[in-house]
CSV table of C-alpha atoms in Angstrom, one decimal:
chain,number,residue,atom,x,y,z
L,73,UNK,CA,26.6,0.0,2.0
L,74,UNK,CA,23.7,1.8,0.2
L,75,UNK,CA,19.9,-0.5,-0.3
L,76,UNK,CA,18.6,-0.2,-4.3
L,77,UNK,CA,15.7,-1.0,-3.7
L,78,UNK,CA,14.4,-2.0,-7.4
L,79,UNK,CA,10.8,-1.9,-9.6
L,80,UNK,CA,12.8,-5.0,-10.9
L,81,UNK,CA,9.3,-6.0,-13.6
L,82,UNK,CA,6.5,-5.1,-11.4
L,83,UNK,CA,5.5,-1.4,-11.5
L,84,UNK,CA,3.5,-1.2,-14.2
L,85,UNK,CA,1.5,-3.8,-13.2
L,86,UNK,CA,0.8,-2.5,-10.1
L,87,UNK,CA,-0.8,0.9,-11.3
L,88,UNK,CA,-2.5,2.5,-10.5
L,89,UNK,CA,-1.0,2.6,-7.6
L,90,UNK,CA,2.1,2.2,-8.0
L,91,UNK,CA,1.9,6.0,-10.4
L,92,UNK,CA,2.7,8.1,-7.4
L,93,UNK,CA,6.3,5.9,-5.8
L,94,UNK,CA,7.8,3.2,-6.1
L,95,UNK,CA,6.7,-0.4,-5.8
L,96,UNK,CA,9.1,-0.4,-2.5
L,97,UNK,CA,6.9,1.9,-0.9
L,98,UNK,CA,3.7,0.3,-1.2
L,99,UNK,CA,2.5,-1.3,2.7
L,100,UNK,CA,0.8,-3.8,3.2
L,101,UNK,CA,0.7,-5.3,6.6
L,102,UNK,CA,1.8,-2.6,9.3
L,103,UNK,CA,4.9,-1.2,6.8
L,104,UNK,CA,6.1,0.1,3.6
L,105,UNK,CA,8.4,-2.5,1.6
L,106,UNK,CA,10.9,-0.3,2.4
L,107,UNK,CA,10.2,0.4,5.8
L,108,UNK,CA,10.2,-3.7,6.4
L,109,UNK,CA,13.5,-4.1,4.7
L,110,UNK,CA,14.9,-1.2,6.3
L,111,UNK,CA,14.8,-2.6,9.2
L,112,UNK,CA,14.6,-6.5,8.2
L,113,UNK,CA,18.4,-5.1,7.1
L,114,UNK,CA,18.9,-2.4,9.6
L,115,UNK,CA,20.1,0.2,7.7
L,116,UNK,CA,18.4,2.9,6.4
L,117,UNK,CA,20.9,4.4,3.4
L,118,UNK,CA,18.0,3.8,0.7
L,119,UNK,CA,17.9,4.7,-2.7
L,120,UNK,CA,15.6,3.7,-5.9
L,121,UNK,CA,15.8,2.1,-8.8
L,122,UNK,CA,12.1,2.9,-10.7
L,123,UNK,CA,11.0,5.3,-13.8
L,124,UNK,CA,13.0,8.3,-14.6
L,125,UNK,CA,10.2,10.4,-13.8
L,126,UNK,CA,9.8,8.9,-9.9
L,127,UNK,CA,13.6,10.2,-9.3
L,128,UNK,CA,13.0,14.2,-8.7
L,129,UNK,CA,11.3,12.4,-5.3
L,130,UNK,CA,13.0,9.2,-4.9
L,131,UNK,CA,16.7,9.6,-5.0
L,132,UNK,CA,18.6,7.5,-8.0
L,133,UNK,CA,21.4,5.0,-7.0
L,134,UNK,CA,25.0,6.8,-5.5
L,135,UNK,CA,27.2,4.8,-8.0
L,136,UNK,CA,29.1,2.3,-5.2
L,137,UNK,CA,28.7,-1.0,-3.7
L,138,UNK,CA,25.1,-1.6,-2.8
L,139,UNK,CA,22.6,-4.2,-2.2
L,140,UNK,CA,20.2,-4.2,-4.7
L,141,UNK,CA,17.3,-5.6,-4.0
L,142,UNK,CA,13.1,-6.3,-5.4
L,143,UNK,CA,11.2,-5.7,-2.1
L,144,UNK,CA,7.6,-7.0,-3.0
L,145,UNK,CA,8.1,-10.4,-0.9
L,146,UNK,CA,7.8,-11.9,2.4
L,147,UNK,CA,11.5,-13.4,3.5
L,148,UNK,CA,11.8,-15.9,5.8
L,149,UNK,CA,14.8,-16.5,8.7
L,150,UNK,CA,16.8,-18.4,5.7
L,151,UNK,CA,16.0,-16.3,3.1
L,152,UNK,CA,17.6,-13.1,5.0
L,153,UNK,CA,20.5,-14.5,6.0
L,154,UNK,CA,20.9,-15.3,2.6
L,155,UNK,CA,20.6,-12.0,1.5
L,156,UNK,CA,22.9,-10.8,4.7
L,157,UNK,CA,26.0,-13.3,3.4
L,158,UNK,CA,25.1,-12.4,-0.2
L,159,UNK,CA,29.2,-11.3,-1.4
L,160,UNK,CA,30.4,-9.0,-4.1
L,161,UNK,CA,28.8,-10.3,-7.6
L,162,UNK,CA,26.5,-12.8,-5.7
L,163,UNK,CA,22.4,-13.1,-6.8
L,164,UNK,CA,19.8,-14.9,-5.3
L,165,UNK,CA,16.6,-16.5,-8.1
L,166,UNK,CA,13.2,-17.2,-7.9
L,167,UNK,CA,10.7,-18.5,-9.1
L,168,UNK,CA,13.5,-17.3,-12.4
L,169,UNK,CA,13.7,-14.0,-11.1
L,170,UNK,CA,16.6,-11.9,-8.9
L,171,UNK,CA,15.8,-10.9,-5.7
L,172,UNK,CA,19.1,-9.5,-4.8
L,173,UNK,CA,22.3,-8.5,-5.6
L,174,UNK,CA,25.2,-7.6,-3.8
L,175,UNK,CA,26.8,-5.4,-7.2
L,176,UNK,CA,27.9,-2.0,-7.5
L,177,UNK,CA,26.3,0.4,-8.6
L,178,UNK,CA,29.2,2.6,-10.6
L,179,UNK,CA,28.9,1.4,-14.1
L,180,UNK,CA,25.6,-0.2,-13.7
L,181,UNK,CA,25.3,-4.1,-14.7
L,182,UNK,CA,23.8,-7.1,-13.9
L,183,UNK,CA,26.8,-9.1,-16.2
L,184,UNK,CA,29.1,-7.9,-12.7
L,185,UNK,CA,27.3,-11.1,-11.9
L,186,UNK,CA,29.2,-14.2,-11.2
L,187,UNK,CA,27.3,-16.7,-9.2
L,188,UNK,CA,22.9,-17.2,-8.9
L,189,UNK,CA,22.0,-18.9,-6.1
L,190,UNK,CA,17.7,-20.0,-6.5
L,191,UNK,CA,16.4,-20.2,-3.9
L,192,UNK,CA,13.4,-23.2,-3.4
L,193,UNK,CA,11.7,-22.6,-0.4
L,194,UNK,CA,7.8,-21.5,-1.4
L,195,UNK,CA,8.2,-17.6,-0.5
L,196,UNK,CA,4.8,-14.4,-0.1
L,197,UNK,CA,5.3,-13.0,-2.7
L,198,UNK,CA,2.8,-9.2,-4.2
L,199,UNK,CA,2.3,-9.1,-8.2
L,200,UNK,CA,-0.4,-7.5,-8.2
L,201,UNK,CA,-2.8,-4.9,-6.5
L,202,UNK,CA,-5.4,-7.7,-5.5
L,203,UNK,CA,-2.0,-9.7,-3.7
L,204,UNK,CA,-1.7,-6.6,-1.5
L,205,UNK,CA,-5.2,-7.2,0.7
L,206,UNK,CA,-5.0,-11.1,-0.2
L,207,UNK,CA,-1.9,-11.5,1.5
L,208,UNK,CA,-2.6,-9.1,3.9
L,209,UNK,CA,-2.7,-11.0,7.0
L,210,UNK,CA,0.9,-13.0,6.2
L,211,UNK,CA,2.1,-9.6,6.3
L,212,UNK,CA,1.2,-8.2,9.4
L,213,UNK,CA,1.9,-11.1,11.2
L,214,UNK,CA,5.4,-10.9,9.8
L,215,UNK,CA,4.9,-6.9,10.4
L,216,UNK,CA,4.1,-8.4,14.3
L,217,UNK,CA,6.9,-9.6,15.1
L,218,UNK,CA,9.3,-7.4,13.7
L,219,UNK,CA,8.3,-4.1,15.5
L,220,UNK,CA,6.6,-6.2,18.4
L,221,UNK,CA,9.8,-8.6,19.5
L,222,UNK,CA,11.0,-7.6,23.1
L,223,UNK,CA,8.8,-5.0,23.3
L,224,UNK,CA,5.7,-4.6,26.1
L,225,UNK,CA,2.3,-2.9,25.1
L,226,UNK,CA,0.9,-1.1,26.9
L,227,UNK,CA,-2.0,-1.5,28.8
L,228,UNK,CA,-5.8,-1.6,27.8
L,229,UNK,CA,-8.4,0.7,29.1
L,230,UNK,CA,-10.5,-1.7,31.2
L,231,UNK,CA,-13.9,0.4,29.9
L,232,UNK,CA,-13.2,-2.4,26.8
L,233,UNK,CA,-14.6,-5.5,25.7
L,234,UNK,CA,-11.2,-8.4,24.8
L,235,UNK,CA,-11.5,-11.6,23.1
L,236,UNK,CA,-8.8,-13.4,22.5
L,237,UNK,CA,-5.1,-13.3,23.8
L,238,UNK,CA,-3.2,-9.8,25.0
L,239,UNK,CA,0.0,-11.7,23.6
L,240,UNK,CA,-1.7,-10.7,20.1
L,241,UNK,CA,-2.6,-7.3,20.2
L,242,UNK,CA,0.2,-4.7,21.1
L,243,UNK,CA,-0.8,-1.0,21.7
L,244,UNK,CA,2.4,1.7,21.1
L,245,UNK,CA,2.6,5.2,23.1
L,246,UNK,CA,-0.3,7.2,22.8
L,247,UNK,CA,-2.6,5.3,21.7
L,248,UNK,CA,-6.1,5.8,23.4
L,249,UNK,CA,-9.3,2.9,23.0
L,250,UNK,CA,-11.7,3.7,25.6
L,251,UNK,CA,-15.5,1.5,25.5
L,252,UNK,CA,-14.5,-0.2,22.5
L,253,UNK,CA,-14.3,-3.9,21.4
L,254,UNK,CA,-11.1,-6.3,20.1
L,255,UNK,CA,-10.9,-9.7,19.0
L,256,UNK,CA,-7.6,-11.2,18.7
L,257,UNK,CA,-8.8,-15.3,18.1
L,258,UNK,CA,-8.9,-14.3,14.0
L,259,UNK,CA,-5.4,-12.2,14.0
L,260,UNK,CA,-3.6,-9.3,15.9
L,261,UNK,CA,-4.1,-6.7,16.5
L,262,UNK,CA,-1.7,-3.4,16.0
L,263,UNK,CA,-2.7,-0.1,17.2
L,264,UNK,CA,-0.2,2.7,16.9
L,265,UNK,CA,1.5,5.4,18.2
L,266,UNK,CA,-0.8,8.4,19.3
L,267,UNK,CA,-3.9,6.8,17.2
L,268,UNK,CA,-7.1,6.2,18.2
L,269,UNK,CA,-10.3,4.1,18.5
L,270,UNK,CA,-12.6,5.5,19.6
L,271,UNK,CA,-15.8,4.7,21.1
L,272,UNK,CA,-18.6,2.2,19.8
L,273,UNK,CA,-16.0,0.5,17.3
L,274,UNK,CA,-15.8,-2.9,16.8
L,275,UNK,CA,-12.3,-4.4,16.2
L,276,UNK,CA,-11.6,-7.9,14.5
L,277,UNK,CA,-7.9,-8.8,13.5
L,278,UNK,CA,-5.6,-8.7,12.0
L,279,UNK,CA,-5.8,-5.1,12.1
L,280,UNK,CA,-3.0,-2.4,12.2
L,281,UNK,CA,-3.9,1.6,12.9
L,282,UNK,CA,-1.0,3.9,11.7
L,283,UNK,CA,0.4,6.0,13.9
L,284,UNK,CA,-1.9,9.5,14.4
L,285,UNK,CA,-4.5,7.9,12.3
L,286,UNK,CA,-8.4,7.4,13.6
L,287,UNK,CA,-11.6,4.5,14.1
L,288,UNK,CA,-14.0,7.1,14.5
L,289,UNK,CA,-17.9,7.0,16.4
L,290,UNK,CA,-18.5,3.3,16.1
L,291,UNK,CA,-16.8,1.9,13.3
L,292,UNK,CA,-16.7,-2.3,12.4
L,293,UNK,CA,-13.4,-3.2,11.5
L,294,UNK,CA,-12.9,-6.5,10.4
L,295,UNK,CA,-9.7,-8.3,8.5
L,296,UNK,CA,-7.4,-8.0,7.3
L,297,UNK,CA,-7.4,-4.2,8.0
L,298,UNK,CA,-4.5,-2.1,7.0
L,299,UNK,CA,-4.8,1.6,8.1
L,300,UNK,CA,-1.3,3.7,6.7
L,301,UNK,CA,-0.6,6.2,8.8
L,302,UNK,CA,-2.8,9.4,9.4
L,303,UNK,CA,-5.8,8.5,8.6
L,304,UNK,CA,-9.3,8.5,8.8
L,305,UNK,CA,-11.7,5.3,9.5
L,306,UNK,CA,-15.4,5.4,9.8
L,307,UNK,CA,-18.2,2.9,8.9
L,308,UNK,CA,-17.5,-0.7,8.1
L,309,UNK,CA,-14.9,-2.3,6.0
L,310,UNK,CA,-13.5,-5.6,5.9
L,311,UNK,CA,-9.6,-6.3,4.4
L,312,UNK,CA,-9.0,-3.4,3.1
L,313,UNK,CA,-5.7,-1.2,2.7
L,314,UNK,CA,-5.3,2.9,2.9
L,315,UNK,CA,-1.5,3.7,1.9
L,316,UNK,CA,-1.8,6.6,4.4
L,317,UNK,CA,-3.8,9.9,4.8
L,318,UNK,CA,-6.6,9.5,2.9
L,319,UNK,CA,-10.5,9.4,4.8
L,320,UNK,CA,-13.3,7.1,4.6
L,321,UNK,CA,-14.6,8.8,7.2
L,322,UNK,CA,-18.3,8.3,7.7
L,323,UNK,CA,-20.4,5.1,6.7
L,324,UNK,CA,-20.5,2.8,4.0
L,325,UNK,CA,-18.7,0.0,3.3
L,326,UNK,CA,-16.1,-1.1,1.2
L,327,UNK,CA,-14.0,-4.2,1.1
L,328,UNK,CA,-10.7,-6.6,-0.3
L,329,UNK,CA,-9.4,-3.0,-1.2
L,330,UNK,CA,-6.5,-1.2,-2.1
L,331,UNK,CA,-6.3,2.3,-1.4
L,332,UNK,CA,-3.7,5.3,-1.6
L,333,UNK,CA,-2.9,8.1,-0.1
L,334,UNK,CA,-4.3,11.7,0.0
L,335,UNK,CA,-7.7,9.8,-1.4
L,336,UNK,CA,-11.7,11.1,0.6
L,337,UNK,CA,-14.7,9.6,0.8
L,338,UNK,CA,-18.1,11.7,0.7
L,339,UNK,CA,-20.1,10.1,3.0
L,340,UNK,CA,-22.0,6.6,2.4
L,341,UNK,CA,-19.7,6.2,-0.4
L,342,UNK,CA,-20.2,2.1,-1.0
L,343,UNK,CA,-17.7,-0.1,-2.6
L,344,UNK,CA,-19.2,-3.6,-4.1
L,345,UNK,CA,-16.5,-6.4,-3.5
L,346,UNK,CA,-18.9,-9.4,-4.8
L,347,UNK,CA,-20.9,-9.7,-8.2
L,348,UNK,CA,-24.5,-10.7,-7.6
L,349,UNK,CA,-23.5,-14.2,-9.4
L,350,UNK,CA,-20.6,-14.9,-7.3
L,351,UNK,CA,-18.3,-15.3,-10.5
L,352,UNK,CA,-14.4,-14.1,-10.8
L,353,UNK,CA,-13.9,-10.5,-10.3
L,354,UNK,CA,-12.3,-9.0,-13.9
L,355,UNK,CA,-10.4,-6.0,-12.7
L,356,UNK,CA,-8.3,-3.7,-15.5
L,357,UNK,CA,-4.4,-4.1,-16.1
L,358,UNK,CA,-2.7,-1.5,-17.3
L,359,UNK,CA,0.5,-3.6,-18.7
L,360,UNK,CA,-1.8,-5.4,-21.2
L,361,UNK,CA,-5.2,-2.9,-21.4
L,362,UNK,CA,-7.8,-4.7,-20.7
L,363,UNK,CA,-10.1,-6.1,-18.5
L,364,UNK,CA,-8.6,-9.9,-17.3
L,365,UNK,CA,-9.5,-12.4,-14.1
L,366,UNK,CA,-8.5,-12.2,-11.2
L,367,UNK,CA,-9.2,-15.6,-10.2
L,368,UNK,CA,-11.3,-13.5,-7.2
L,369,UNK,CA,-14.9,-14.1,-6.2
L,370,UNK,CA,-13.6,-11.0,-3.4
L,371,UNK,CA,-11.9,-7.5,-5.3
L,372,UNK,CA,-13.5,-4.1,-5.0
L,373,UNK,CA,-11.7,-0.5,-5.3
L,374,UNK,CA,-8.7,-0.6,-6.0
L,375,UNK,CA,-8.3,3.8,-6.1
L,376,UNK,CA,-4.8,5.5,-7.2
L,377,UNK,CA,-4.1,8.8,-4.9
L,378,UNK,CA,-5.3,12.2,-5.0
L,379,UNK,CA,-8.5,10.6,-6.2
L,380,UNK,CA,-12.7,11.7,-4.9
L,381,UNK,CA,-15.6,10.6,-5.0
L,382,UNK,CA,-19.1,12.5,-3.8
L,383,UNK,CA,-21.4,11.9,-1.1
L,384,UNK,CA,-23.9,8.7,-1.7
L,385,UNK,CA,-21.1,6.5,-4.6
L,386,UNK,CA,-21.6,3.9,-5.6
L,387,UNK,CA,-18.9,1.9,-7.6
L,388,UNK,CA,-19.3,-1.0,-9.1
L,389,UNK,CA,-16.9,-4.8,-8.4
L,390,UNK,CA,-13.4,-4.1,-9.5
L,391,UNK,CA,-13.7,-0.6,-9.9
L,392,UNK,CA,-10.3,0.7,-10.8
L,393,UNK,CA,-9.6,4.4,-10.0
L,394,UNK,CA,-7.0,5.8,-11.6
L,395,UNK,CA,-4.6,9.3,-10.1
L,396,UNK,CA,-6.3,12.3,-9.0
L,397,UNK,CA,-10.0,11.9,-10.3
L,398,UNK,CA,-13.1,13.2,-9.1
L,399,UNK,CA,-16.1,11.2,-8.9
L,400,UNK,CA,-19.0,12.5,-8.5
L,401,UNK,CA,-22.1,12.1,-11.3
L,402,UNK,CA,-25.2,10.4,-10.7
L,403,UNK,CA,-25.2,6.7,-11.7
L,404,UNK,CA,-23.1,3.8,-11.1
L,405,UNK,CA,-19.8,4.8,-12.5
L,406,UNK,CA,-17.3,2.4,-15.3
L,407,UNK,CA,-14.9,-0.1,-13.5
L,408,UNK,CA,-11.7,2.0,-15.7
L,409,UNK,CA,-12.0,5.2,-14.1
L,410,UNK,CA,-9.3,7.1,-15.6
L,411,UNK,CA,-6.4,9.5,-14.1
L,412,UNK,CA,-8.0,13.2,-13.8
L,413,UNK,CA,-11.4,12.7,-14.4
L,414,UNK,CA,-13.5,15.4,-13.6
L,415,UNK,CA,-17.5,13.6,-13.1
L,416,UNK,CA,-16.0,9.6,-13.4
L,417,UNK,CA,-17.0,8.7,-16.3
L,418,UNK,CA,-15.4,7.5,-19.9
L,419,UNK,CA,-16.2,11.2,-21.9
L,420,UNK,CA,-15.9,14.2,-18.5
L,421,UNK,CA,-13.7,16.7,-19.4
L,422,UNK,CA,-9.8,15.7,-17.8
L,423,UNK,CA,-9.4,17.6,-14.3
L,424,UNK,CA,-7.1,20.5,-14.6
L,425,UNK,CA,-3.4,20.6,-14.1
L,426,UNK,CA,-3.5,23.7,-12.3
L,427,UNK,CA,-6.9,22.7,-10.0
L,428,UNK,CA,-5.1,19.4,-8.7
L,429,UNK,CA,-2.0,21.1,-7.5
L,430,UNK,CA,-4.0,23.5,-5.7
L,431,UNK,CA,-6.9,21.0,-4.7
L,432,UNK,CA,-4.2,18.0,-3.7
L,433,UNK,CA,-2.1,21.1,-2.1
L,434,UNK,CA,-4.6,22.2,0.8
L,435,UNK,CA,-5.1,18.6,1.2
L,436,UNK,CA,-1.7,18.1,2.1
L,437,UNK,CA,-1.5,21.2,4.2
L,438,UNK,CA,-4.2,19.6,6.9
L,439,UNK,CA,-1.4,17.2,7.6
L,440,UNK,CA,1.2,20.3,7.7
L,441,UNK,CA,2.8,18.7,4.4
L,442,UNK,CA,3.6,20.4,2.2
L,443,UNK,CA,2.9,20.2,-1.8
L,444,UNK,CA,7.1,20.2,-3.1
L,445,UNK,CA,8.0,20.2,-6.8
L,446,UNK,CA,8.3,17.0,-7.3
L,447,UNK,CA,5.0,15.7,-6.4
L,448,UNK,CA,3.8,18.3,-8.4
L,449,UNK,CA,6.4,17.3,-11.5
L,450,UNK,CA,5.2,13.5,-10.9
L,451,UNK,CA,1.1,14.6,-11.7
L,452,UNK,CA,2.4,16.5,-14.9
L,453,UNK,CA,4.1,13.5,-15.9
L,454,UNK,CA,0.4,11.5,-15.3
L,455,UNK,CA,-1.2,14.1,-16.6
L,456,UNK,CA,0.7,14.2,-19.8
L,457,UNK,CA,1.7,10.3,-20.6
L,458,UNK,CA,-1.6,8.3,-18.9
């Protein structure tokens, strides 16, 4: 039976991160929502019910019996069993929203649902970009248990300093850690396959370092932080998520932020995560087309895929950067940097689409990944419509 991962009503709420992916392909904790549910349900037959322009890359559901699932929450054992026990025409509802249903995707209609059951317990539900870093510790804890249960970690080299309980540290095969300090008293630390923690790094959990990613020399990493696969991170970070394939390799600070894929931060780029007056941070909301109060005192940067900053770039508290933006002009850019901005300021010209393809192709080639026609089609749609 195929898993159909639905964006439901949430896709627009997670922009700019979802301009280039379904909600299910965002990362929080150690895994993406899609990867998490595939492991929970032990099923890798996956399709996506998302925006039409994304379906060229993310396959549409086949017309057959399916488990229709909203992915952006952490389930309890009870809810997992309820999902597994669903019969044809049955569904689960949380806070008046459908989260899981056993239906046939041929002639798709929710009218197939004959029985709805309310989930009574409180779940960790991700409804907006800031929820990703706000609840990241809960997601790391969930994924750590999911990935490491019944398995044995690689040993930590004796050159390192360690504080905490060894059961809260897991090192995958091929990972390298030397002459660094790791502290799990404040949260679990997961080091992915073939990842590297270079000399002099200071890690204070909870932290997840993805496959083949690196913490550069002397990095200062505060949790809850997730670095996806094939990234390079240096300087100081605090409670950030990088989806993957992005670099913040030099000194500079980023805190309470979510960064997409194929982004790059020039040396000494910094992002403020707290206002000087200690007030709540506002962030641009693409659905309402307005800056809205996050209710958070700490909120830094939300950055879409393929965006870049020049050296010494200074970003204000609560900055939202779109897709394929290039920030390089003198001074603080505005709190909303448009998609394909060439410079970062409101009236700057747009990054030409053919040049955006060229840069994206070069960046991806460095990771031995090809920029495909479906990737170009997504970028073109965003360029033409947003």
